[in-house]
């Protein structure tokens, strides 16, 4: 199983100011600690349950900065909103990223879903059918330049697009194991409908990981609680029912149950470099020993 890191990218992800070192520091630690990939998302801001808005770093420029600051890890998007970009924009961006890090970039795309983000970007928010058509068109455009593409999403129509065009499919975040397995079987069927070998489309799952003894986990929750009012009510027992938490062996067993080709880990404390290093040094080698079901996304 390959292992990726979801990088800190939002103001709420860090204890102080969000700086270039917040992102690149985490990426470099991940590379040194044995992670296979690092990933960014595509929200221009994050809106908390209480309406608090957290600023963000733009995805493709952040990818370029991270790619230029690392040497080995794959750099990917999880996922770019296809509906906010034309095929020409995506191809030009992919071409530039490939110049920075040849063979190390994976372009993840989704339909786009958050209308407020489209308004912030100054673009229309089309109907779902139109966004799905945009996704198909943009996937083919990026794939035509021999860059691996991953589709993110859980609807049956998106899974069908992944089965027809994509090199990989991602499901995030923190979905139950049974749900991931059911969606993966749906992808198998979609691949067969389009005459593709299901093993040619890799599957990744995004999970939040909180490793360590219970006292360590409590301290991590306390560290996050003070970052914003809406986080003050976080409860470890409730969290542990939805995220991957426990000893390294317990975390490994929980992740292995997904039977995914790659897991993309969000550390519970996003900017905790020691936690990232510990996951890399202790958990990643165990996960690497799990045989993947499919080959990694490769240039077509």
PDB file of C-alpha atoms in Angstrom:
ATOM      1  CA  UNK A   1       0.000   0.000   0.000  1.00  0.00           C
ATOM      2  CA  UNK A   2       1.269   3.463  -0.918  1.00  0.00           C
ATOM      3  CA  UNK A   3       0.965   6.244   1.630  1.00  0.00           C
ATOM      4  CA  UNK A   4       0.341   9.938   1.039  1.00  0.00           C
ATOM      5  CA  UNK A   5       0.124  12.998   3.268  1.00  0.00           C
ATOM      6  CA  UNK A   6      -2.611  15.627   3.084  1.00  0.00           C
ATOM      7  CA  UNK A   7      -0.682  18.873   3.553  1.00  0.00           C
ATOM      8  CA  UNK A   8      -1.701  21.790   5.816  1.00  0.00           C
ATOM      9  CA  UNK A   9      -3.180  24.423   3.529  1.00  0.00           C
ATOM     10  CA  UNK A  10      -5.740  26.429   5.506  1.00  0.00           C
ATOM     11  CA  UNK A  11      -5.342  29.014   8.247  1.00  0.00           C
ATOM     12  CA  UNK A  12      -7.164  26.724  10.665  1.00  0.00           C
ATOM     13  CA  UNK A  13      -4.568  24.004   9.994  1.00  0.00           C
ATOM     14  CA  UNK A  14      -1.781  25.847  11.811  1.00  0.00           C
ATOM     15  CA  UNK A  15      -1.299  27.198  15.313  1.00  0.00           C
ATOM     16  CA  UNK A  16       0.246  30.466  14.120  1.00  0.00           C
ATOM     17  CA  UNK A  17       0.380  32.166  10.754  1.00  0.00           C
ATOM     18  CA  UNK A  18       0.027  30.114   7.575  1.00  0.00           C
ATOM     19  CA  UNK A  19       3.412  30.461   5.846  1.00  0.00           C
ATOM     20  CA  UNK A  20       5.297  28.711   3.033  1.00  0.00           C
ATOM     21  CA  UNK A  21       7.192  26.765   5.675  1.00  0.00           C
ATOM     22  CA  UNK A  22       3.886  25.416   7.025  1.00  0.00           C
ATOM     23  CA  UNK A  23       3.361  23.556   3.764  1.00  0.00           C
ATOM     24  CA  UNK A  24       6.874  22.855   2.521  1.00  0.00           C
ATOM     25  CA  UNK A  25       8.101  21.868   5.981  1.00  0.00           C
ATOM     26  CA  UNK A  26       5.421  19.194   6.177  1.00  0.00           C
ATOM     27  CA  UNK A  27       6.155  18.009   2.614  1.00  0.00           C
ATOM     28  CA  UNK A  28       9.887  17.706   3.286  1.00  0.00           C
ATOM     29  CA  UNK A  29       9.331  15.842   6.546  1.00  0.00           C
ATOM     30  CA  UNK A  30       6.957  13.489   4.710  1.00  0.00           C
ATOM     31  CA  UNK A  31       9.552  12.860   2.005  1.00  0.00           C
ATOM     32  CA  UNK A  32      12.296  12.204   4.545  1.00  0.00           C
ATOM     33  CA  UNK A  33      10.038   9.934   6.602  1.00  0.00           C
ATOM     34  CA  UNK A  34       9.102   7.659   3.704  1.00  0.00           C
ATOM     35  CA  UNK A  35       5.717   8.879   2.472  1.00  0.00           C
ATOM     36  CA  UNK A  36       5.121   8.236  -1.232  1.00  0.00           C
ATOM     37  CA  UNK A  37       3.045  11.307  -2.050  1.00  0.00           C
ATOM     38  CA  UNK A  38       1.798  14.655  -0.786  1.00  0.00           C
ATOM     39  CA  UNK A  39      -1.550  16.245  -1.658  1.00  0.00           C
ATOM     40  CA  UNK A  40      -3.392  19.553  -1.610  1.00  0.00           C
ATOM     41  CA  UNK A  41      -7.091  20.318  -1.959  1.00  0.00           C
ATOM     42  CA  UNK A  42      -8.857  23.010  -3.952  1.00  0.00           C
ATOM     43  CA  UNK A  43     -10.953  25.193  -1.662  1.00  0.00           C
ATOM     44  CA  UNK A  44     -10.263  28.952  -1.756  1.00  0.00           C
ATOM     45  CA  UNK A  45     -11.467  29.049   1.837  1.00  0.00           C
ATOM     46  CA  UNK A  46     -12.884  26.741   4.487  1.00  0.00           C
ATOM     47  CA  UNK A  47     -16.163  27.541   6.244  1.00  0.00           C
ATOM     48  CA  UNK A  48     -16.600  26.205   9.782  1.00  0.00           C
ATOM     49  CA  UNK A  49     -19.951  25.053  11.223  1.00  0.00           C
ATOM     50  CA  UNK A  50     -20.253  28.388  13.062  1.00  0.00           C
ATOM     51  CA  UNK A  51     -19.643  30.344   9.853  1.00  0.00           C
ATOM     52  CA  UNK A  52     -16.004  31.165  10.579  1.00  0.00           C
ATOM     53  CA  UNK A  53     -14.051  31.518   7.332  1.00  0.00           C
ATOM     54  CA  UNK A  54     -10.473  30.241   7.132  1.00  0.00           C
ATOM     55  CA  UNK A  55      -8.272  31.433   4.281  1.00  0.00           C
ATOM     56  CA  UNK A  56      -6.352  29.023   2.088  1.00  0.00           C
ATOM     57  CA  UNK A  57      -3.442  28.641  -0.301  1.00  0.00           C
ATOM     58  CA  UNK A  58      -4.422  28.179  -3.957  1.00  0.00           C
ATOM     59  CA  UNK A  59      -3.982  24.595  -5.061  1.00  0.00           C
ATOM     60  CA  UNK A  60      -1.957  24.607  -8.289  1.00  0.00           C
ATOM     61  CA  UNK A  61       0.538  27.274  -7.223  1.00  0.00           C
ATOM     62  CA  UNK A  62       0.997  25.436  -3.927  1.00  0.00           C
ATOM     63  CA  UNK A  63       1.603  22.217  -5.858  1.00  0.00           C
ATOM     64  CA  UNK A  64       4.301  23.944  -7.902  1.00  0.00           C
ATOM     65  CA  UNK A  65       5.993  25.312  -4.783  1.00  0.00           C
ATOM     66  CA  UNK A  66       5.908  21.917  -3.080  1.00  0.00           C
ATOM     67  CA  UNK A  67       7.110  20.129  -6.223  1.00  0.00           C
ATOM     68  CA  UNK A  68      10.063  22.504  -6.538  1.00  0.00           C
ATOM     69  CA  UNK A  69      10.912  22.012  -2.850  1.00  0.00           C
ATOM     70  CA  UNK A  70      10.957  18.191  -2.918  1.00  0.00           C
ATOM     71  CA  UNK A  71      12.814  15.591  -4.932  1.00  0.00           C
ATOM     72  CA  UNK A  72      11.064  12.226  -4.703  1.00  0.00           C
ATOM     73  CA  UNK A  73       7.439  12.333  -3.583  1.00  0.00           C
ATOM     74  CA  UNK A  74       4.527  12.490  -6.000  1.00  0.00           C
ATOM     75  CA  UNK A  75       2.618  15.779  -5.753  1.00  0.00           C
ATOM     76  CA  UNK A  76      -1.117  15.602  -6.365  1.00  0.00           C
ATOM     77  CA  UNK A  77      -4.395  17.506  -6.146  1.00  0.00           C
ATOM     78  CA  UNK A  78      -7.252  16.033  -4.158  1.00  0.00           C
ATOM     79  CA  UNK A  79      -9.171  17.245  -6.069  1.00  0.00           C
ATOM     80  CA  UNK A  80      -9.371  20.273  -8.367  1.00  0.00           C
ATOM     81  CA  UNK A  81     -12.910  21.458  -9.099  1.00  0.00           C
ATOM     82  CA  UNK A  82     -13.179  20.814 -12.821  1.00  0.00           C
ATOM     83  CA  UNK A  83     -16.187  23.119 -13.009  1.00  0.00           C
ATOM     84  CA  UNK A  84     -14.055  26.156 -12.108  1.00  0.00           C
ATOM     85  CA  UNK A  85     -11.457  25.637 -14.858  1.00  0.00           C
ATOM     86  CA  UNK A  86     -11.410  25.182 -18.597  1.00  0.00           C
ATOM     87  CA  UNK A  87      -9.559  22.338 -20.283  1.00  0.00           C
ATOM     88  CA  UNK A  88      -7.020  24.887 -21.540  1.00  0.00           C
ATOM     89  CA  UNK A  89      -6.314  26.109 -18.003  1.00  0.00           C
ATOM     90  CA  UNK A  90      -5.876  22.599 -16.683  1.00  0.00           C
ATOM     91  CA  UNK A  91      -3.611  21.474 -19.520  1.00  0.00           C
ATOM     92  CA  UNK A  92      -1.445  24.591 -19.217  1.00  0.00           C
ATOM     93  CA  UNK A  93      -1.187  24.106 -15.470  1.00  0.00           C
ATOM     94  CA  UNK A  94      -0.379  20.419 -15.828  1.00  0.00           C
ATOM     95  CA  UNK A  95       2.295  21.202 -18.415  1.00  0.00           C
ATOM     96  CA  UNK A  96       3.920  23.748 -16.080  1.00  0.00           C
ATOM     97  CA  UNK A  97       3.823  21.353 -13.120  1.00  0.00           C
ATOM     98  CA  UNK A  98       5.405  18.607 -15.195  1.00  0.00           C
ATOM     99  CA  UNK A  99       8.266  20.965 -16.062  1.00  0.00           C
ATOM    100  CA  UNK A 100       8.878  21.556 -12.352  1.00  0.00           C
ATOM    101  CA  UNK A 101       8.662  17.900 -11.346  1.00  0.00           C
ATOM    102  CA  UNK A 102       8.743  15.601 -14.396  1.00  0.00           C
ATOM    103  CA  UNK A 103       6.847  12.388 -13.767  1.00  0.00           C
ATOM    104  CA  UNK A 104       5.977  13.343 -10.185  1.00  0.00           C
ATOM    105  CA  UNK A 105       2.611  15.053 -10.645  1.00  0.00           C
ATOM    106  CA  UNK A 106      -0.866  13.516 -10.464  1.00  0.00           C
ATOM    107  CA  UNK A 107      -3.839  15.666 -11.407  1.00  0.00           C
ATOM    108  CA  UNK A 108      -6.900  14.881  -9.309  1.00  0.00           C
ATOM    109  CA  UNK A 109     -10.219  16.230 -10.603  1.00  0.00           C
ATOM    110  CA  UNK A 110     -13.806  16.318  -9.378  1.00  0.00           C
ATOM    111  CA  UNK A 111     -17.072  17.860 -10.527  1.00  0.00           C
ATOM    112  CA  UNK A 112     -16.997  20.753  -8.040  1.00  0.00           C
ATOM    113  CA  UNK A 113     -19.871  21.108  -5.596  1.00  0.00           C
ATOM    114  CA  UNK A 114     -19.669  24.291  -3.502  1.00  0.00           C
ATOM    115  CA  UNK A 115     -21.494  27.202  -5.128  1.00  0.00           C
ATOM    116  CA  UNK A 116     -19.880  29.845  -2.878  1.00  0.00           C
ATOM    117  CA  UNK A 117     -16.440  28.838  -4.180  1.00  0.00           C
ATOM    118  CA  UNK A 118     -17.553  29.378  -7.754  1.00  0.00           C
ATOM    119  CA  UNK A 119     -18.802  32.851  -6.852  1.00  0.00           C
ATOM    120  CA  UNK A 120     -15.453  33.577  -5.193  1.00  0.00           C
ATOM    121  CA  UNK A 121     -13.642  32.510  -8.376  1.00  0.00           C
ATOM    122  CA  UNK A 122     -16.002  34.615 -10.492  1.00  0.00           C
ATOM    123  CA  UNK A 123     -17.370  31.674 -12.454  1.00  0.00           C
ATOM    124  CA  UNK A 124     -20.855  30.277 -12.938  1.00  0.00           C
ATOM    125  CA  UNK A 125     -22.092  27.277 -10.976  1.00  0.00           C
ATOM    126  CA  UNK A 126     -23.668  25.096 -13.669  1.00  0.00           C
ATOM    127  CA  UNK A 127     -26.138  22.267 -13.194  1.00  0.00           C
ATOM    128  CA  UNK A 128     -24.752  18.880 -12.165  1.00  0.00           C
ATOM    129  CA  UNK A 129     -25.138  17.357 -15.631  1.00  0.00           C
ATOM    130  CA  UNK A 130     -23.042  20.170 -17.073  1.00  0.00           C
ATOM    131  CA  UNK A 131     -20.396  19.807 -14.376  1.00  0.00           C
ATOM    132  CA  UNK A 132     -20.206  16.093 -15.089  1.00  0.00           C
ATOM    133  CA  UNK A 133     -19.686  16.786 -18.793  1.00  0.00           C
ATOM    134  CA  UNK A 134     -16.960  19.289 -17.899  1.00  0.00           C
ATOM    135  CA  UNK A 135     -15.262  16.628 -15.789  1.00  0.00           C
ATOM    136  CA  UNK A 136     -15.252  14.135 -18.658  1.00  0.00           C
ATOM    137  CA  UNK A 137     -13.888  16.702 -21.095  1.00  0.00           C
ATOM    138  CA  UNK A 138     -11.191  17.936 -18.719  1.00  0.00           C
ATOM    139  CA  UNK A 139     -10.078  14.428 -17.765  1.00  0.00           C
ATOM    140  CA  UNK A 140      -9.545  13.535 -21.396  1.00  0.00           C
ATOM    141  CA  UNK A 141      -7.670  16.779 -22.038  1.00  0.00           C
ATOM    142  CA  UNK A 142      -5.228  16.275 -19.158  1.00  0.00           C
ATOM    143  CA  UNK A 143      -4.802  12.587 -19.876  1.00  0.00           C
ATOM    144  CA  UNK A 144      -3.999  13.352 -23.520  1.00  0.00           C
ATOM    145  CA  UNK A 145      -0.760  14.994 -22.406  1.00  0.00           C
ATOM    146  CA  UNK A 146       0.283  11.783 -20.634  1.00  0.00           C
ATOM    147  CA  UNK A 147      -0.283  12.927 -17.065  1.00  0.00           C
ATOM    148  CA  UNK A 148      -1.961  10.509 -14.627  1.00  0.00           C
ATOM    149  CA  UNK A 149      -5.451  11.589 -13.565  1.00  0.00           C
ATOM    150  CA  UNK A 150      -7.409  10.664 -10.455  1.00  0.00           C
ATOM    151  CA  UNK A 151     -11.137  11.247 -10.055  1.00  0.00           C
ATOM    152  CA  UNK A 152     -12.544  12.110  -6.651  1.00  0.00           C
ATOM    153  CA  UNK A 153     -16.171  11.567  -5.713  1.00  0.00           C
ATOM    154  CA  UNK A 154     -18.709   9.013  -4.564  1.00  0.00           C
ATOM    155  CA  UNK A 155     -21.760   9.460  -6.803  1.00  0.00           C
ATOM    156  CA  UNK A 156     -22.502   6.670  -9.249  1.00  0.00           C
ATOM    157  CA  UNK A 157     -22.128   9.049 -12.197  1.00  0.00           C
ATOM    158  CA  UNK A 158     -18.672  10.162 -11.042  1.00  0.00           C
ATOM    159  CA  UNK A 159     -17.627   6.562 -10.430  1.00  0.00           C
ATOM    160  CA  UNK A 160     -18.733   5.762 -13.972  1.00  0.00           C
ATOM    161  CA  UNK A 161     -16.519   8.586 -15.286  1.00  0.00           C
ATOM    162  CA  UNK A 162     -13.613   7.203 -13.257  1.00  0.00           C
ATOM    163  CA  UNK A 163     -14.204   3.734 -14.659  1.00  0.00           C
ATOM    164  CA  UNK A 164     -14.161   5.067 -18.200  1.00  0.00           C
ATOM    165  CA  UNK A 165     -11.353   7.636 -18.171  1.00  0.00           C
ATOM    166  CA  UNK A 166      -9.293   7.747 -14.965  1.00  0.00           C
ATOM    167  CA  UNK A 167      -6.062   6.155 -13.817  1.00  0.00           C
ATOM    168  CA  UNK A 168      -7.198   6.305 -10.201  1.00  0.00           C
ATOM    169  CA  UNK A 169     -10.186   7.007  -7.953  1.00  0.00           C
ATOM    170  CA  UNK A 170     -10.212   8.656  -4.538  1.00  0.00           C
ATOM    171  CA  UNK A 171     -12.765   8.545  -1.748  1.00  0.00           C
ATOM    172  CA  UNK A 172     -12.383  11.004   1.130  1.00  0.00           C
ATOM    173  CA  UNK A 173     -12.709  11.659   4.021  1.00  0.00           C
ATOM    174  CA  UNK A 174     -13.086   9.044   6.791  1.00  0.00           C
ATOM    175  CA  UNK A 175     -15.711   6.914   5.075  1.00  0.00           C
ATOM    176  CA  UNK A 176     -16.623   3.614   6.752  1.00  0.00           C
ATOM    177  CA  UNK A 177     -14.727   0.587   5.488  1.00  0.00           C
ATOM    178  CA  UNK A 178     -17.916  -1.101   4.243  1.00  0.00           C
ATOM    179  CA  UNK A 179     -18.930   1.989   2.268  1.00  0.00           C
ATOM    180  CA  UNK A 180     -15.522   2.213   0.626  1.00  0.00           C
ATOM    181  CA  UNK A 181     -15.671  -1.469  -0.304  1.00  0.00           C
ATOM    182  CA  UNK A 182     -19.119  -1.083  -1.838  1.00  0.00           C
ATOM    183  CA  UNK A 183     -18.056   1.938  -3.891  1.00  0.00           C
ATOM    184  CA  UNK A 184     -14.917   0.123  -5.019  1.00  0.00           C
ATOM    185  CA  UNK A 185     -17.046  -2.763  -6.279  1.00  0.00           C
ATOM    186  CA  UNK A 186     -19.196  -0.236  -8.145  1.00  0.00           C
ATOM    187  CA  UNK A 187     -16.003   1.009  -9.781  1.00  0.00           C
ATOM    188  CA  UNK A 188     -15.115  -2.554 -10.777  1.00  0.00           C
ATOM    189  CA  UNK A 189     -18.455  -2.840 -12.558  1.00  0.00           C
ATOM    190  CA  UNK A 190     -18.004   0.537 -14.258  1.00  0.00           C
ATOM    191  CA  UNK A 191     -14.585  -0.503 -15.553  1.00  0.00           C
ATOM    192  CA  UNK A 192     -15.984  -3.700 -17.005  1.00  0.00           C
ATOM    193  CA  UNK A 193     -18.821  -1.814 -18.736  1.00  0.00           C
ATOM    194  CA  UNK A 194     -16.213   0.224 -20.578  1.00  0.00           C
ATOM    195  CA  UNK A 195     -13.998  -2.739 -21.386  1.00  0.00           C
ATOM    196  CA  UNK A 196     -11.282  -1.911 -18.847  1.00  0.00           C
ATOM    197  CA  UNK A 197      -9.497  -4.162 -16.390  1.00  0.00           C
ATOM    198  CA  UNK A 198     -10.638  -3.001 -12.910  1.00  0.00           C
ATOM    199  CA  UNK A 199      -7.096  -3.467 -11.594  1.00  0.00           C
ATOM    200  CA  UNK A 200      -5.925  -0.752 -14.011  1.00  0.00           C
ATOM    201  CA  UNK A 201      -7.692   1.902 -11.908  1.00  0.00           C
ATOM    202  CA  UNK A 202      -6.047   2.400  -8.526  1.00  0.00           C
ATOM    203  CA  UNK A 203      -8.138   3.205  -5.442  1.00  0.00           C
ATOM    204  CA  UNK A 204      -7.178   5.578  -2.652  1.00  0.00           C
ATOM    205  CA  UNK A 205      -8.910   6.497   0.577  1.00  0.00           C
ATOM    206  CA  UNK A 206      -8.435   9.575   2.706  1.00  0.00           C
ATOM    207  CA  UNK A 207      -8.408   9.129   6.483  1.00  0.00           C
ATOM    208  CA  UNK A 208      -7.631  11.229   9.544  1.00  0.00           C
ATOM    209  CA  UNK A 209      -5.019   9.603  11.775  1.00  0.00           C
ATOM    210  CA  UNK A 210      -4.394  10.239  15.480  1.00  0.00           C
ATOM    211  CA  UNK A 211      -1.642   7.877  16.661  1.00  0.00           C
ATOM    212  CA  UNK A 212      -0.230   7.280  20.127  1.00  0.00           C
ATOM    213  CA  UNK A 213      -1.212   6.281  23.640  1.00  0.00           C
ATOM    214  CA  UNK A 214      -4.495   7.646  24.983  1.00  0.00           C
ATOM    215  CA  UNK A 215      -2.758  10.386  26.965  1.00  0.00           C
ATOM    216  CA  UNK A 216      -0.986  11.527  23.789  1.00  0.00           C
ATOM    217  CA  UNK A 217      -4.249  11.537  21.899  1.00  0.00           C
ATOM    218  CA  UNK A 218      -5.878  13.655  24.617  1.00  0.00           C
ATOM    219  CA  UNK A 219      -3.059  16.198  24.358  1.00  0.00           C
ATOM    220  CA  UNK A 220      -3.484  16.356  20.591  1.00  0.00           C
ATOM    221  CA  UNK A 221      -7.213  17.043  20.949  1.00  0.00           C
ATOM    222  CA  UNK A 222      -6.499  19.763  23.502  1.00  0.00           C
ATOM    223  CA  UNK A 223      -4.011  21.371  21.116  1.00  0.00           C
ATOM    224  CA  UNK A 224      -6.648  21.579  18.376  1.00  0.00           C
ATOM    225  CA  UNK A 225      -9.498  22.694  20.659  1.00  0.00           C
ATOM    226  CA  UNK A 226      -7.895  26.066  21.360  1.00  0.00           C
ATOM    227  CA  UNK A 227      -7.563  27.014  17.682  1.00  0.00           C
ATOM    228  CA  UNK A 228     -11.161  28.129  17.204  1.00  0.00           C
ATOM    229  CA  UNK A 229     -14.440  28.315  19.082  1.00  0.00           C
ATOM    230  CA  UNK A 230     -16.093  25.726  16.883  1.00  0.00           C
ATOM    231  CA  UNK A 231     -13.342  23.234  17.809  1.00  0.00           C
ATOM    232  CA  UNK A 232     -13.694  23.734  21.572  1.00  0.00           C
ATOM    233  CA  UNK A 233     -16.222  20.913  21.935  1.00  0.00           C
ATOM    234  CA  UNK A 234     -14.087  18.218  20.294  1.00  0.00           C
ATOM    235  CA  UNK A 235     -14.354  14.977  22.217  1.00  0.00           C
ATOM    236  CA  UNK A 236     -11.804  12.191  21.902  1.00  0.00           C
ATOM    237  CA  UNK A 237     -14.320   9.379  22.386  1.00  0.00           C
ATOM    238  CA  UNK A 238     -16.564  10.748  19.644  1.00  0.00           C
ATOM    239  CA  UNK A 239     -13.617  11.319  17.325  1.00  0.00           C
ATOM    240  CA  UNK A 240     -12.368   7.777  17.754  1.00  0.00           C
ATOM    241  CA  UNK A 241     -15.651   6.434  16.381  1.00  0.00           C
ATOM    242  CA  UNK A 242     -14.987   8.074  13.016  1.00  0.00           C
ATOM    243  CA  UNK A 243     -11.226   8.552  12.547  1.00  0.00           C
ATOM    244  CA  UNK A 244      -8.243   6.177  12.682  1.00  0.00           C
ATOM    245  CA  UNK A 245      -6.844   6.429  16.210  1.00  0.00           C
ATOM    246  CA  UNK A 246      -4.802   4.270  18.561  1.00  0.00           C
ATOM    247  CA  UNK A 247      -1.438   2.598  18.648  1.00  0.00           C
ATOM    248  CA  UNK A 248       0.576   2.230  15.476  1.00  0.00           C
ATOM    249  CA  UNK A 249      -0.552  -1.390  15.158  1.00  0.00           C
ATOM    250  CA  UNK A 250      -4.190  -0.428  15.709  1.00  0.00           C
ATOM    251  CA  UNK A 251      -3.967   2.340  13.113  1.00  0.00           C
ATOM    252  CA  UNK A 252      -2.336  -0.028  10.629  1.00  0.00           C
ATOM    253  CA  UNK A 253      -5.088  -2.603  11.101  1.00  0.00           C
ATOM    254  CA  UNK A 254      -7.826  -0.008  10.628  1.00  0.00           C
ATOM    255  CA  UNK A 255      -6.241   1.280   7.422  1.00  0.00           C
ATOM    256  CA  UNK A 256      -5.467  -2.195   6.055  1.00  0.00           C
ATOM    257  CA  UNK A 257      -9.174  -3.063   6.317  1.00  0.00           C
ATOM    258  CA  UNK A 258      -9.918  -0.674   3.439  1.00  0.00           C
ATOM    259  CA  UNK A 259      -7.946  -2.879   1.016  1.00  0.00           C
ATOM    260  CA  UNK A 260      -6.968   0.268  -0.887  1.00  0.00           C
ATOM    261  CA  UNK A 261      -3.982   0.799  -3.133  1.00  0.00           C
ATOM    262  CA  UNK A 262      -3.111   4.051  -1.400  1.00  0.00           C
ATOM    263  CA  UNK A 263      -4.100   5.766   1.816  1.00  0.00           C
ATOM    264  CA  UNK A 264      -3.844   9.546   2.088  1.00  0.00           C
ATOM    265  CA  UNK A 265      -3.374  10.535   5.692  1.00  0.00           C
ATOM    266  CA  UNK A 266      -4.493  13.738   7.345  1.00  0.00           C
ATOM    267  CA  UNK A 267      -2.662  13.986  10.680  1.00  0.00           C
ATOM    268  CA  UNK A 268      -5.139  15.048  13.352  1.00  0.00           C
ATOM    269  CA  UNK A 269      -2.859  17.989  14.155  1.00  0.00           C
ATOM    270  CA  UNK A 270      -2.149  19.121  10.615  1.00  0.00           C
ATOM    271  CA  UNK A 271       0.995  21.151  11.356  1.00  0.00           C
ATOM    272  CA  UNK A 272       2.540  18.792  13.925  1.00  0.00           C
ATOM    273  CA  UNK A 273       5.804  17.867  12.210  1.00  0.00           C
ATOM    274  CA  UNK A 274       6.701  15.399  14.959  1.00  0.00           C
ATOM    275  CA  UNK A 275       3.401  13.579  14.402  1.00  0.00           C
ATOM    276  CA  UNK A 276       4.042  13.488  10.642  1.00  0.00           C
ATOM    277  CA  UNK A 277       7.553  12.123  11.211  1.00  0.00           C
ATOM    278  CA  UNK A 278       6.282   9.496  13.663  1.00  0.00           C
ATOM    279  CA  UNK A 279       3.589   8.347  11.235  1.00  0.00           C
ATOM    280  CA  UNK A 280       6.213   8.144   8.502  1.00  0.00           C
ATOM    281  CA  UNK A 281       8.769   6.276  10.570  1.00  0.00           C
ATOM    282  CA  UNK A 282       6.405   3.906  12.409  1.00  0.00           C
ATOM    283  CA  UNK A 283       3.186   3.492  10.422  1.00  0.00           C
ATOM    284  CA  UNK A 284       4.258   3.922   6.809  1.00  0.00           C
ATOM    285  CA  UNK A 285       6.656   0.915   6.746  1.00  0.00           C
ATOM    286  CA  UNK A 286       3.865  -1.345   8.006  1.00  0.00           C
ATOM    287  CA  UNK A 287       1.453  -0.057   5.384  1.00  0.00           C
ATOM    288  CA  UNK A 288       4.087  -0.471   2.675  1.00  0.00           C
ATOM    289  CA  UNK A 289       4.079  -4.175   3.501  1.00  0.00           C
ATOM    290  CA  UNK A 290       0.414  -4.502   2.484  1.00  0.00           C
ATOM    291  CA  UNK A 291       0.145  -5.753  -1.091  1.00  0.00           C
ATOM    292  CA  UNK A 292      -1.734  -3.259  -3.302  1.00  0.00           C
ATOM    293  CA  UNK A 293      -4.570  -4.452  -5.503  1.00  0.00           C
ATOM    294  CA  UNK A 294      -3.659  -2.300  -8.484  1.00  0.00           C
ATOM    295  CA  UNK A 295      -0.691  -0.585 -10.047  1.00  0.00           C
ATOM    296  CA  UNK A 296      -0.091   3.079  -9.157  1.00  0.00           C
ATOM    297  CA  UNK A 297      -1.410   5.722 -11.543  1.00  0.00           C
ATOM    298  CA  UNK A 298       1.073   5.933 -14.406  1.00  0.00           C
ATOM    299  CA  UNK A 299       1.470   7.975 -17.543  1.00  0.00           C
ATOM    300  CA  UNK A 300      -0.927   6.488 -20.103  1.00  0.00           C
TER     301      UNK A 300
END
